Amino acid sequence: MANTRMNNAVDGVEAIIGYNFDDRFLLWEALQAAGSFVSLAGGAGNRKIPNGNKRLAVLGDTVLQLVLVEVWYASGQERGAFDQLRQRIGSNNNLNSIGIDARLDAFVERAGGTTAVSPVTMTATVEAILGAVYLDSNMESVRAVMQALSLI
């Protein structure tokens, strides 16, 4: 990969999450805020990413919910405990805090003229990273990344 900025960002996030991507372009896509100037990612089929990481964020949110429901189910607790777990772990506020605490904001490709990563963008980025890990590997890897980020 010739793009030094991309390599540095991917290397940095891989070190934070403790997972090395086979398709590094998936992680690069996950780091694209809506409105960033990157419109194509390499890898298989040169995926178009005109809306940043939004598609991966939807997938990542779903994967996050699945892991949380598995954790809840294994606990044997009542249904209300799942709602509390989902709200505590999967809330935008928590995902934003997790991303900021892990310093993922340093690697987000922001929209032109934007100097800071908004809470909405940070939340989407954490979800998109989980979605990218899922596509690159499997649920076990997603769980390991969630543990590395202190989500579970």
JSON list of C-alpha atoms in Angstrom, two decimals:
[
{"chain": "A", "resi": 1, "resn": "MET", "atom": "CA", "xyz": [0.00, 0.00, 0.00]},
{"chain": "A", "resi": 2, "resn": "ALA", "atom": "CA", "xyz": [1.58, 3.19, -1.18]},
{"chain": "A", "resi": 3, "resn": "ASN", "atom": "CA", "xyz": [-0.51, 5.58, 0.90]},
{"chain": "A", "resi": 4, "resn": "THR", "atom": "CA", "xyz": [1.55, 6.44, 3.98]},
{"chain": "A", "resi": 5, "resn": "ARG", "atom": "CA", "xyz": [-1.37, 8.19, 5.73]},
{"chain": "A", "resi": 6, "resn": "MET", "atom": "CA", "xyz": [-3.53, 5.12, 5.32]},
{"chain": "A", "resi": 7, "resn": "ASN", "atom": "CA", "xyz": [-0.78, 2.76, 6.48]},
{"chain": "A", "resi": 8, "resn": "ASN", "atom": "CA", "xyz": [-0.05, 4.86, 9.55]},
{"chain": "A", "resi": 9, "resn": "ALA", "atom": "CA", "xyz": [-3.75, 5.04, 10.48]},
{"chain": "A", "resi": 10, "resn": "VAL", "atom": "CA", "xyz": [-4.35, 1.32, 9.93]},
{"chain": "A", "resi": 11, "resn": "ASP", "atom": "CA", "xyz": [-1.20, 0.37, 11.86]},
{"chain": "A", "resi": 12, "resn": "GLY", "atom": "CA", "xyz": [-2.18, 2.65, 14.73]},
{"chain": "A", "resi": 13, "resn": "VAL", "atom": "CA", "xyz": [-5.73, 1.32, 15.03]},
{"chain": "A", "resi": 14, "resn": "GLU", "atom": "CA", "xyz": [-4.61, -2.29, 14.69]},
{"chain": "A", "resi": 15, "resn": "ALA", "atom": "CA", "xyz": [-2.26, -1.73, 17.64]},
{"chain": "A", "resi": 16, "resn": "ILE", "atom": "CA", "xyz": [-5.11, -0.25, 19.70]},
{"chain": "A", "resi": 17, "resn": "ILE", "atom": "CA", "xyz": [-7.65, -2.97, 18.96]},
{"chain": "A", "resi": 18, "resn": "GLY", "atom": "CA", "xyz": [-5.23, -5.89, 18.97]},
{"chain": "A", "resi": 19, "resn": "TYR", "atom": "CA", "xyz": [-6.37, -7.22, 15.60]},
{"chain": "A", "resi": 20, "resn": "ASN", "atom": "CA", "xyz": [-4.47, -7.28, 12.28]},
{"chain": "A", "resi": 21, "resn": "PHE", "atom": "CA", "xyz": [-6.58, -7.07, 9.16]},
{"chain": "A", "resi": 22, "resn": "ASP", "atom": "CA", "xyz": [-6.15, -9.30, 6.14]},
{"chain": "A", "resi": 23, "resn": "ASP", "atom": "CA", "xyz": [-8.01, -6.67, 4.08]},
{"chain": "A", "resi": 24, "resn": "ARG", "atom": "CA", "xyz": [-6.55, -3.44, 5.47]},
{"chain": "A", "resi": 25, "resn": "PHE", "atom": "CA", "xyz": [-8.82, -1.43, 3.20]},
{"chain": "A", "resi": 26, "resn": "LEU", "atom": "CA", "xyz": [-11.79, -2.51, 5.33]},
{"chain": "A", "resi": 27, "resn": "LEU", "atom": "CA", "xyz": [-10.26, -0.74, 8.33]},
{"chain": "A", "resi": 28, "resn": "TRP", "atom": "CA", "xyz": [-9.37, 2.27, 6.18]},
{"chain": "A", "resi": 29, "resn": "GLU", "atom": "CA", "xyz": [-13.02, 2.46, 5.12]},
{"chain": "A", "resi": 30, "resn": "ALA", "atom": "CA", "xyz": [-14.09, 2.24, 8.79]},
{"chain": "A", "resi": 31, "resn": "LEU", "atom": "CA", "xyz": [-11.95, 5.31, 9.54]},
{"chain": "A", "resi": 32, "resn": "GLN", "atom": "CA", "xyz": [-13.67, 7.51, 6.97]},
{"chain": "A", "resi": 33, "resn": "ALA", "atom": "CA", "xyz": [-16.04, 10.07, 8.44]},
{"chain": "A", "resi": 34, "resn": "ALA", "atom": "CA", "xyz": [-18.98, 11.03, 6.26]},
{"chain": "A", "resi": 35, "resn": "GLY", "atom": "CA", "xyz": [-17.77, 13.84, 4.03]},
{"chain": "A", "resi": 36, "resn": "SER", "atom": "CA", "xyz": [-14.09, 12.86, 4.13]},
{"chain": "A", "resi": 37, "resn": "PHE", "atom": "CA", "xyz": [-12.31, 13.29, 0.84]},
{"chain": "A", "resi": 38, "resn": "VAL", "atom": "CA", "xyz": [-11.60, 9.59, 0.36]},
{"chain": "A", "resi": 39, "resn": "SER", "atom": "CA", "xyz": [-14.09, 8.13, -2.10]},
{"chain": "A", "resi": 40, "resn": "LEU", "atom": "CA", "xyz": [-12.52, 4.77, -2.94]},
{"chain": "A", "resi": 41, "resn": "ALA", "atom": "CA", "xyz": [-10.90, 2.04, -0.93]},
{"chain": "A", "resi": 42, "resn": "GLY", "atom": "CA", "xyz": [-8.66, -0.54, -2.55]},
{"chain": "A", "resi": 43, "resn": "GLY", "atom": "CA", "xyz": [-8.75, -4.26, -2.06]},
{"chain": "A", "resi": 44, "resn": "ALA", "atom": "CA", "xyz": [-11.28, -6.56, -3.62]},
{"chain": "A", "resi": 45, "resn": "GLY", "atom": "CA", "xyz": [-13.36, -4.65, -6.14]},
{"chain": "A", "resi": 46, "resn": "ASN", "atom": "CA", "xyz": [-12.31, -1.10, -5.20]},
{"chain": "A", "resi": 47, "resn": "ARG", "atom": "CA", "xyz": [-15.33, -0.52, -2.97]},
{"chain": "A", "resi": 48, "resn": "LYS", "atom": "CA", "xyz": [-16.92, 2.89, -3.30]},
{"chain": "A", "resi": 49, "resn": "ILE", "atom": "CA", "xyz": [-17.26, 4.68, 0.02]},
{"chain": "A", "resi": 50, "resn": "PRO", "atom": "CA", "xyz": [-18.97, 7.98, -0.80]},
{"chain": "A", "resi": 51, "resn": "ASN", "atom": "CA", "xyz": [-20.75, 8.13, 2.58]},
{"chain": "A", "resi": 52, "resn": "GLY", "atom": "CA", "xyz": [-17.71, 7.38, 4.68]},
{"chain": "A", "resi": 53, "resn": "ASN", "atom": "CA", "xyz": [-18.08, 4.61, 7.23]},
{"chain": "A", "resi": 54, "resn": "LYS", "atom": "CA", "xyz": [-21.88, 4.71, 7.48]},
{"chain": "A", "resi": 55, "resn": "ARG", "atom": "CA", "xyz": [-22.49, 1.30, 5.89]},
{"chain": "A", "resi": 56, "resn": "LEU", "atom": "CA", "xyz": [-19.89, -0.41, 8.06]},
{"chain": "A", "resi": 57, "resn": "ALA", "atom": "CA", "xyz": [-21.32, 1.38, 11.11]},
{"chain": "A", "resi": 58, "resn": "VAL", "atom": "CA", "xyz": [-24.76, -0.16, 10.48]},
{"chain": "A", "resi": 59, "resn": "LEU", "atom": "CA", "xyz": [-23.17, -3.60, 10.24]},
{"chain": "A", "resi": 60, "resn": "GLY", "atom": "CA", "xyz": [-21.02, -2.95, 13.31]},
{"chain": "A", "resi": 61, "resn": "ASP", "atom": "CA", "xyz": [-24.00, -1.81, 15.37]},
{"chain": "A", "resi": 62, "resn": "THR", "atom": "CA", "xyz": [-25.76, -5.07, 14.53]},
{"chain": "A", "resi": 63, "resn": "VAL", "atom": "CA", "xyz": [-22.68, -7.15, 15.37]},
{"chain": "A", "resi": 64, "resn": "LEU", "atom": "CA", "xyz": [-22.31, -5.27, 18.66]},
{"chain": "A", "resi": 65, "resn": "GLN", "atom": "CA", "xyz": [-25.93, -6.01, 19.53]},
{"chain": "A", "resi": 66, "resn": "LEU", "atom": "CA", "xyz": [-25.46, -9.69, 18.71]},
{"chain": "A", "resi": 67, "resn": "VAL", "atom": "CA", "xyz": [-22.44, -10.00, 21.00]},
{"chain": "A", "resi": 68, "resn": "LEU", "atom": "CA", "xyz": [-24.32, -8.21, 23.77]},
{"chain": "A", "resi": 69, "resn": "VAL", "atom": "CA", "xyz": [-27.34, -10.49, 23.42]},
{"chain": "A", "resi": 70, "resn": "GLU", "atom": "CA", "xyz": [-25.03, -13.53, 23.57]},
{"chain": "A", "resi": 71, "resn": "VAL", "atom": "CA", "xyz": [-23.43, -12.17, 26.77]},
{"chain": "A", "resi": 72, "resn": "TRP", "atom": "CA", "xyz": [-26.88, -11.52, 28.24]},
{"chain": "A", "resi": 73, "resn": "TYR", "atom": "CA", "xyz": [-28.26, -14.92, 27.20]},
{"chain": "A", "resi": 74, "resn": "ALA", "atom": "CA", "xyz": [-25.30, -16.76, 28.74]},
{"chain": "A", "resi": 75, "resn": "SER", "atom": "CA", "xyz": [-25.85, -14.87, 32.00]},
{"chain": "A", "resi": 76, "resn": "GLY", "atom": "CA", "xyz": [-29.36, -16.36, 32.41]},
{"chain": "A", "resi": 77, "resn": "GLN", "atom": "CA", "xyz": [-30.71, -12.98, 33.51]},
{"chain": "A", "resi": 78, "resn": "GLU", "atom": "CA", "xyz": [-34.20, -11.62, 32.81]},
{"chain": "A", "resi": 79, "resn": "ARG", "atom": "CA", "xyz": [-35.04, -9.67, 29.65]},
{"chain": "A", "resi": 80, "resn": "GLY", "atom": "CA", "xyz": [-34.75, -6.32, 31.43]},
{"chain": "A", "resi": 81, "resn": "ALA", "atom": "CA", "xyz": [-31.08, -7.01, 32.11]},
{"chain": "A", "resi": 82, "resn": "PHE", "atom": "CA", "xyz": [-30.45, -7.13, 28.36]},
{"chain": "A", "resi": 83, "resn": "ASP", "atom": "CA", "xyz": [-32.07, -3.75, 27.86]},
{"chain": "A", "resi": 84, "resn": "GLN", "atom": "CA", "xyz": [-29.84, -2.30, 30.57]},
{"chain": "A", "resi": 85, "resn": "LEU", "atom": "CA", "xyz": [-26.74, -3.94, 29.10]},
{"chain": "A", "resi": 86, "resn": "ARG", "atom": "CA", "xyz": [-27.56, -2.71, 25.62]},
{"chain": "A", "resi": 87, "resn": "GLN", "atom": "CA", "xyz": [-28.17, 0.83, 26.86]},
{"chain": "A", "resi": 88, "resn": "ARG", "atom": "CA", "xyz": [-25.04, 0.91, 29.02]},
{"chain": "A", "resi": 89, "resn": "ILE", "atom": "CA", "xyz": [-22.62, -0.60, 26.48]},
{"chain": "A", "resi": 90, "resn": "GLY", "atom": "CA", "xyz": [-24.20, 0.23, 23.12]},
{"chain": "A", "resi": 91, "resn": "SER", "atom": "CA", "xyz": [-25.24, 3.82, 23.79]},
{"chain": "A", "resi": 92, "resn": "ASN", "atom": "CA", "xyz": [-23.80, 6.57, 21.65]},
{"chain": "A", "resi": 93, "resn": "ASN", "atom": "CA", "xyz": [-22.34, 8.24, 24.74]},
{"chain": "A", "resi": 94, "resn": "ASN", "atom": "CA", "xyz": [-20.50, 5.08, 25.76]},
{"chain": "A", "resi": 95, "resn": "LEU", "atom": "CA", "xyz": [-19.22, 4.28, 22.27]},
{"chain": "A", "resi": 96, "resn": "ASN", "atom": "CA", "xyz": [-18.00, 7.86, 21.88]},
{"chain": "A", "resi": 97, "resn": "SER", "atom": "CA", "xyz": [-16.21, 7.66, 25.24]},
{"chain": "A", "resi": 98, "resn": "ILE", "atom": "CA", "xyz": [-14.65, 4.31, 24.35]},
{"chain": "A", "resi": 99, "resn": "GLY", "atom": "CA", "xyz": [-13.35, 5.69, 21.07]},
{"chain": "A", "resi": 100, "resn": "ILE", "atom": "CA", "xyz": [-11.96, 8.85, 22.64]},
{"chain": "A", "resi": 101, "resn": "ASP", "atom": "CA", "xyz": [-10.38, 6.95, 25.55]},
{"chain": "A", "resi": 102, "resn": "ALA", "atom": "CA", "xyz": [-8.71, 4.57, 23.09]},
{"chain": "A", "resi": 103, "resn": "ARG", "atom": "CA", "xyz": [-7.51, 7.60, 21.09]},
{"chain": "A", "resi": 104, "resn": "LEU", "atom": "CA", "xyz": [-9.15, 6.37, 17.91]},
{"chain": "A", "resi": 105, "resn": "ASP", "atom": "CA", "xyz": [-10.01, 9.97, 17.05]},
{"chain": "A", "resi": 106, "resn": "ALA", "atom": "CA", "xyz": [-6.38, 10.51, 16.02]},
{"chain": "A", "resi": 107, "resn": "PHE", "atom": "CA", "xyz": [-6.92, 8.16, 13.07]},
{"chain": "A", "resi": 108, "resn": "VAL", "atom": "CA", "xyz": [-10.35, 9.25, 11.78]},
{"chain": "A", "resi": 109, "resn": "GLU", "atom": "CA", "xyz": [-10.31, 10.84, 8.33]},
{"chain": "A", "resi": 110, "resn": "ARG", "atom": "CA", "xyz": [-12.48, 13.91, 8.91]},
{"chain": "A", "resi": 111, "resn": "ALA", "atom": "CA", "xyz": [-14.59, 15.94, 6.54]},
{"chain": "A", "resi": 112, "resn": "GLY", "atom": "CA", "xyz": [-12.87, 18.92, 4.98]},
{"chain": "A", "resi": 113, "resn": "GLY", "atom": "CA", "xyz": [-12.34, 21.78, 7.40]},
{"chain": "A", "resi": 114, "resn": "THR", "atom": "CA", "xyz": [-13.29, 19.72, 10.45]},
{"chain": "A", "resi": 115, "resn": "THR", "atom": "CA", "xyz": [-10.67, 19.78, 13.17]},
{"chain": "A", "resi": 116, "resn": "ALA", "atom": "CA", "xyz": [-12.31, 17.59, 15.81]},
{"chain": "A", "resi": 117, "resn": "VAL", "atom": "CA", "xyz": [-14.17, 14.30, 15.68]},
{"chain": "A", "resi": 118, "resn": "SER", "atom": "CA", "xyz": [-17.77, 14.77, 16.76]},
{"chain": "A", "resi": 119, "resn": "PRO", "atom": "CA", "xyz": [-19.43, 12.31, 19.17]},
{"chain": "A", "resi": 120, "resn": "VAL", "atom": "CA", "xyz": [-21.65, 11.05, 16.33]},
{"chain": "A", "resi": 121, "resn": "THR", "atom": "CA", "xyz": [-18.62, 10.44, 14.11]},
{"chain": "A", "resi": 122, "resn": "MET", "atom": "CA", "xyz": [-16.69, 8.71, 16.91]},
{"chain": "A", "resi": 123, "resn": "THR", "atom": "CA", "xyz": [-19.66, 6.46, 17.68]},
{"chain": "A", "resi": 124, "resn": "ALA", "atom": "CA", "xyz": [-20.01, 5.54, 13.99]},
{"chain": "A", "resi": 125, "resn": "THR", "atom": "CA", "xyz": [-16.27, 4.86, 13.78]},
{"chain": "A", "resi": 126, "resn": "VAL", "atom": "CA", "xyz": [-16.28, 2.44, 16.72]},
{"chain": "A", "resi": 127, "resn": "GLU", "atom": "CA", "xyz": [-19.27, 0.63, 15.20]},
{"chain": "A", "resi": 128, "resn": "ALA", "atom": "CA", "xyz": [-17.64, 0.64, 11.75]},
{"chain": "A", "resi": 129, "resn": "ILE", "atom": "CA", "xyz": [-14.44, -0.87, 13.15]},
{"chain": "A", "resi": 130, "resn": "LEU", "atom": "CA", "xyz": [-16.49, -3.72, 14.65]},
{"chain": "A", "resi": 131, "resn": "GLY", "atom": "CA", "xyz": [-18.23, -4.20, 11.30]},
{"chain": "A", "resi": 132, "resn": "ALA", "atom": "CA", "xyz": [-14.90, -4.25, 9.48]},
{"chain": "A", "resi": 133, "resn": "VAL", "atom": "CA", "xyz": [-13.48, -6.84, 11.88]},
{"chain": "A", "resi": 134, "resn": "TYR", "atom": "CA", "xyz": [-16.57, -9.00, 11.32]},
{"chain": "A", "resi": 135, "resn": "LEU", "atom": "CA", "xyz": [-16.22, -8.84, 7.53]},
{"chain": "A", "resi": 136, "resn": "ASP", "atom": "CA", "xyz": [-12.49, -9.52, 7.72]},
{"chain": "A", "resi": 137, "resn": "SER", "atom": "CA", "xyz": [-12.73, -12.40, 10.16]},
{"chain": "A", "resi": 138, "resn": "ASN", "atom": "CA", "xyz": [-15.43, -13.76, 12.46]},
{"chain": "A", "resi": 139, "resn": "MET", "atom": "CA", "xyz": [-17.43, -13.18, 15.64]},
{"chain": "A", "resi": 140, "resn": "GLU", "atom": "CA", "xyz": [-14.61, -14.43, 17.86]},
{"chain": "A", "resi": 141, "resn": "SER", "atom": "CA", "xyz": [-12.39, -11.68, 16.53]},
{"chain": "A", "resi": 142, "resn": "VAL", "atom": "CA", "xyz": [-15.17, -9.14, 17.09]},
{"chain": "A", "resi": 143, "resn": "ARG", "atom": "CA", "xyz": [-15.47, -10.31, 20.71]},
{"chain": "A", "resi": 144, "resn": "ALA", "atom": "CA", "xyz": [-11.70, -9.99, 21.16]},
{"chain": "A", "resi": 145, "resn": "VAL", "atom": "CA", "xyz": [-11.74, -6.44, 19.79]},
{"chain": "A", "resi": 146, "resn": "MET", "atom": "CA", "xyz": [-14.70, -5.57, 22.02]},
{"chain": "A", "resi": 147, "resn": "GLN", "atom": "CA", "xyz": [-12.68, -6.87, 24.98]},
{"chain": "A", "resi": 148, "resn": "ALA", "atom": "CA", "xyz": [-9.63, -4.85, 23.89]},
{"chain": "A", "resi": 149, "resn": "LEU", "atom": "CA", "xyz": [-11.80, -1.73, 23.80]},
{"chain": "A", "resi": 150, "resn": "SER", "atom": "CA", "xyz": [-13.38, -2.62, 27.18]},
{"chain": "A", "resi": 151, "resn": "LEU", "atom": "CA", "xyz": [-16.85, -2.96, 25.65]},
{"chain": "A", "resi": 152, "resn": "ILE", "atom": "CA", "xyz": [-17.33, -6.38, 27.26]}
]
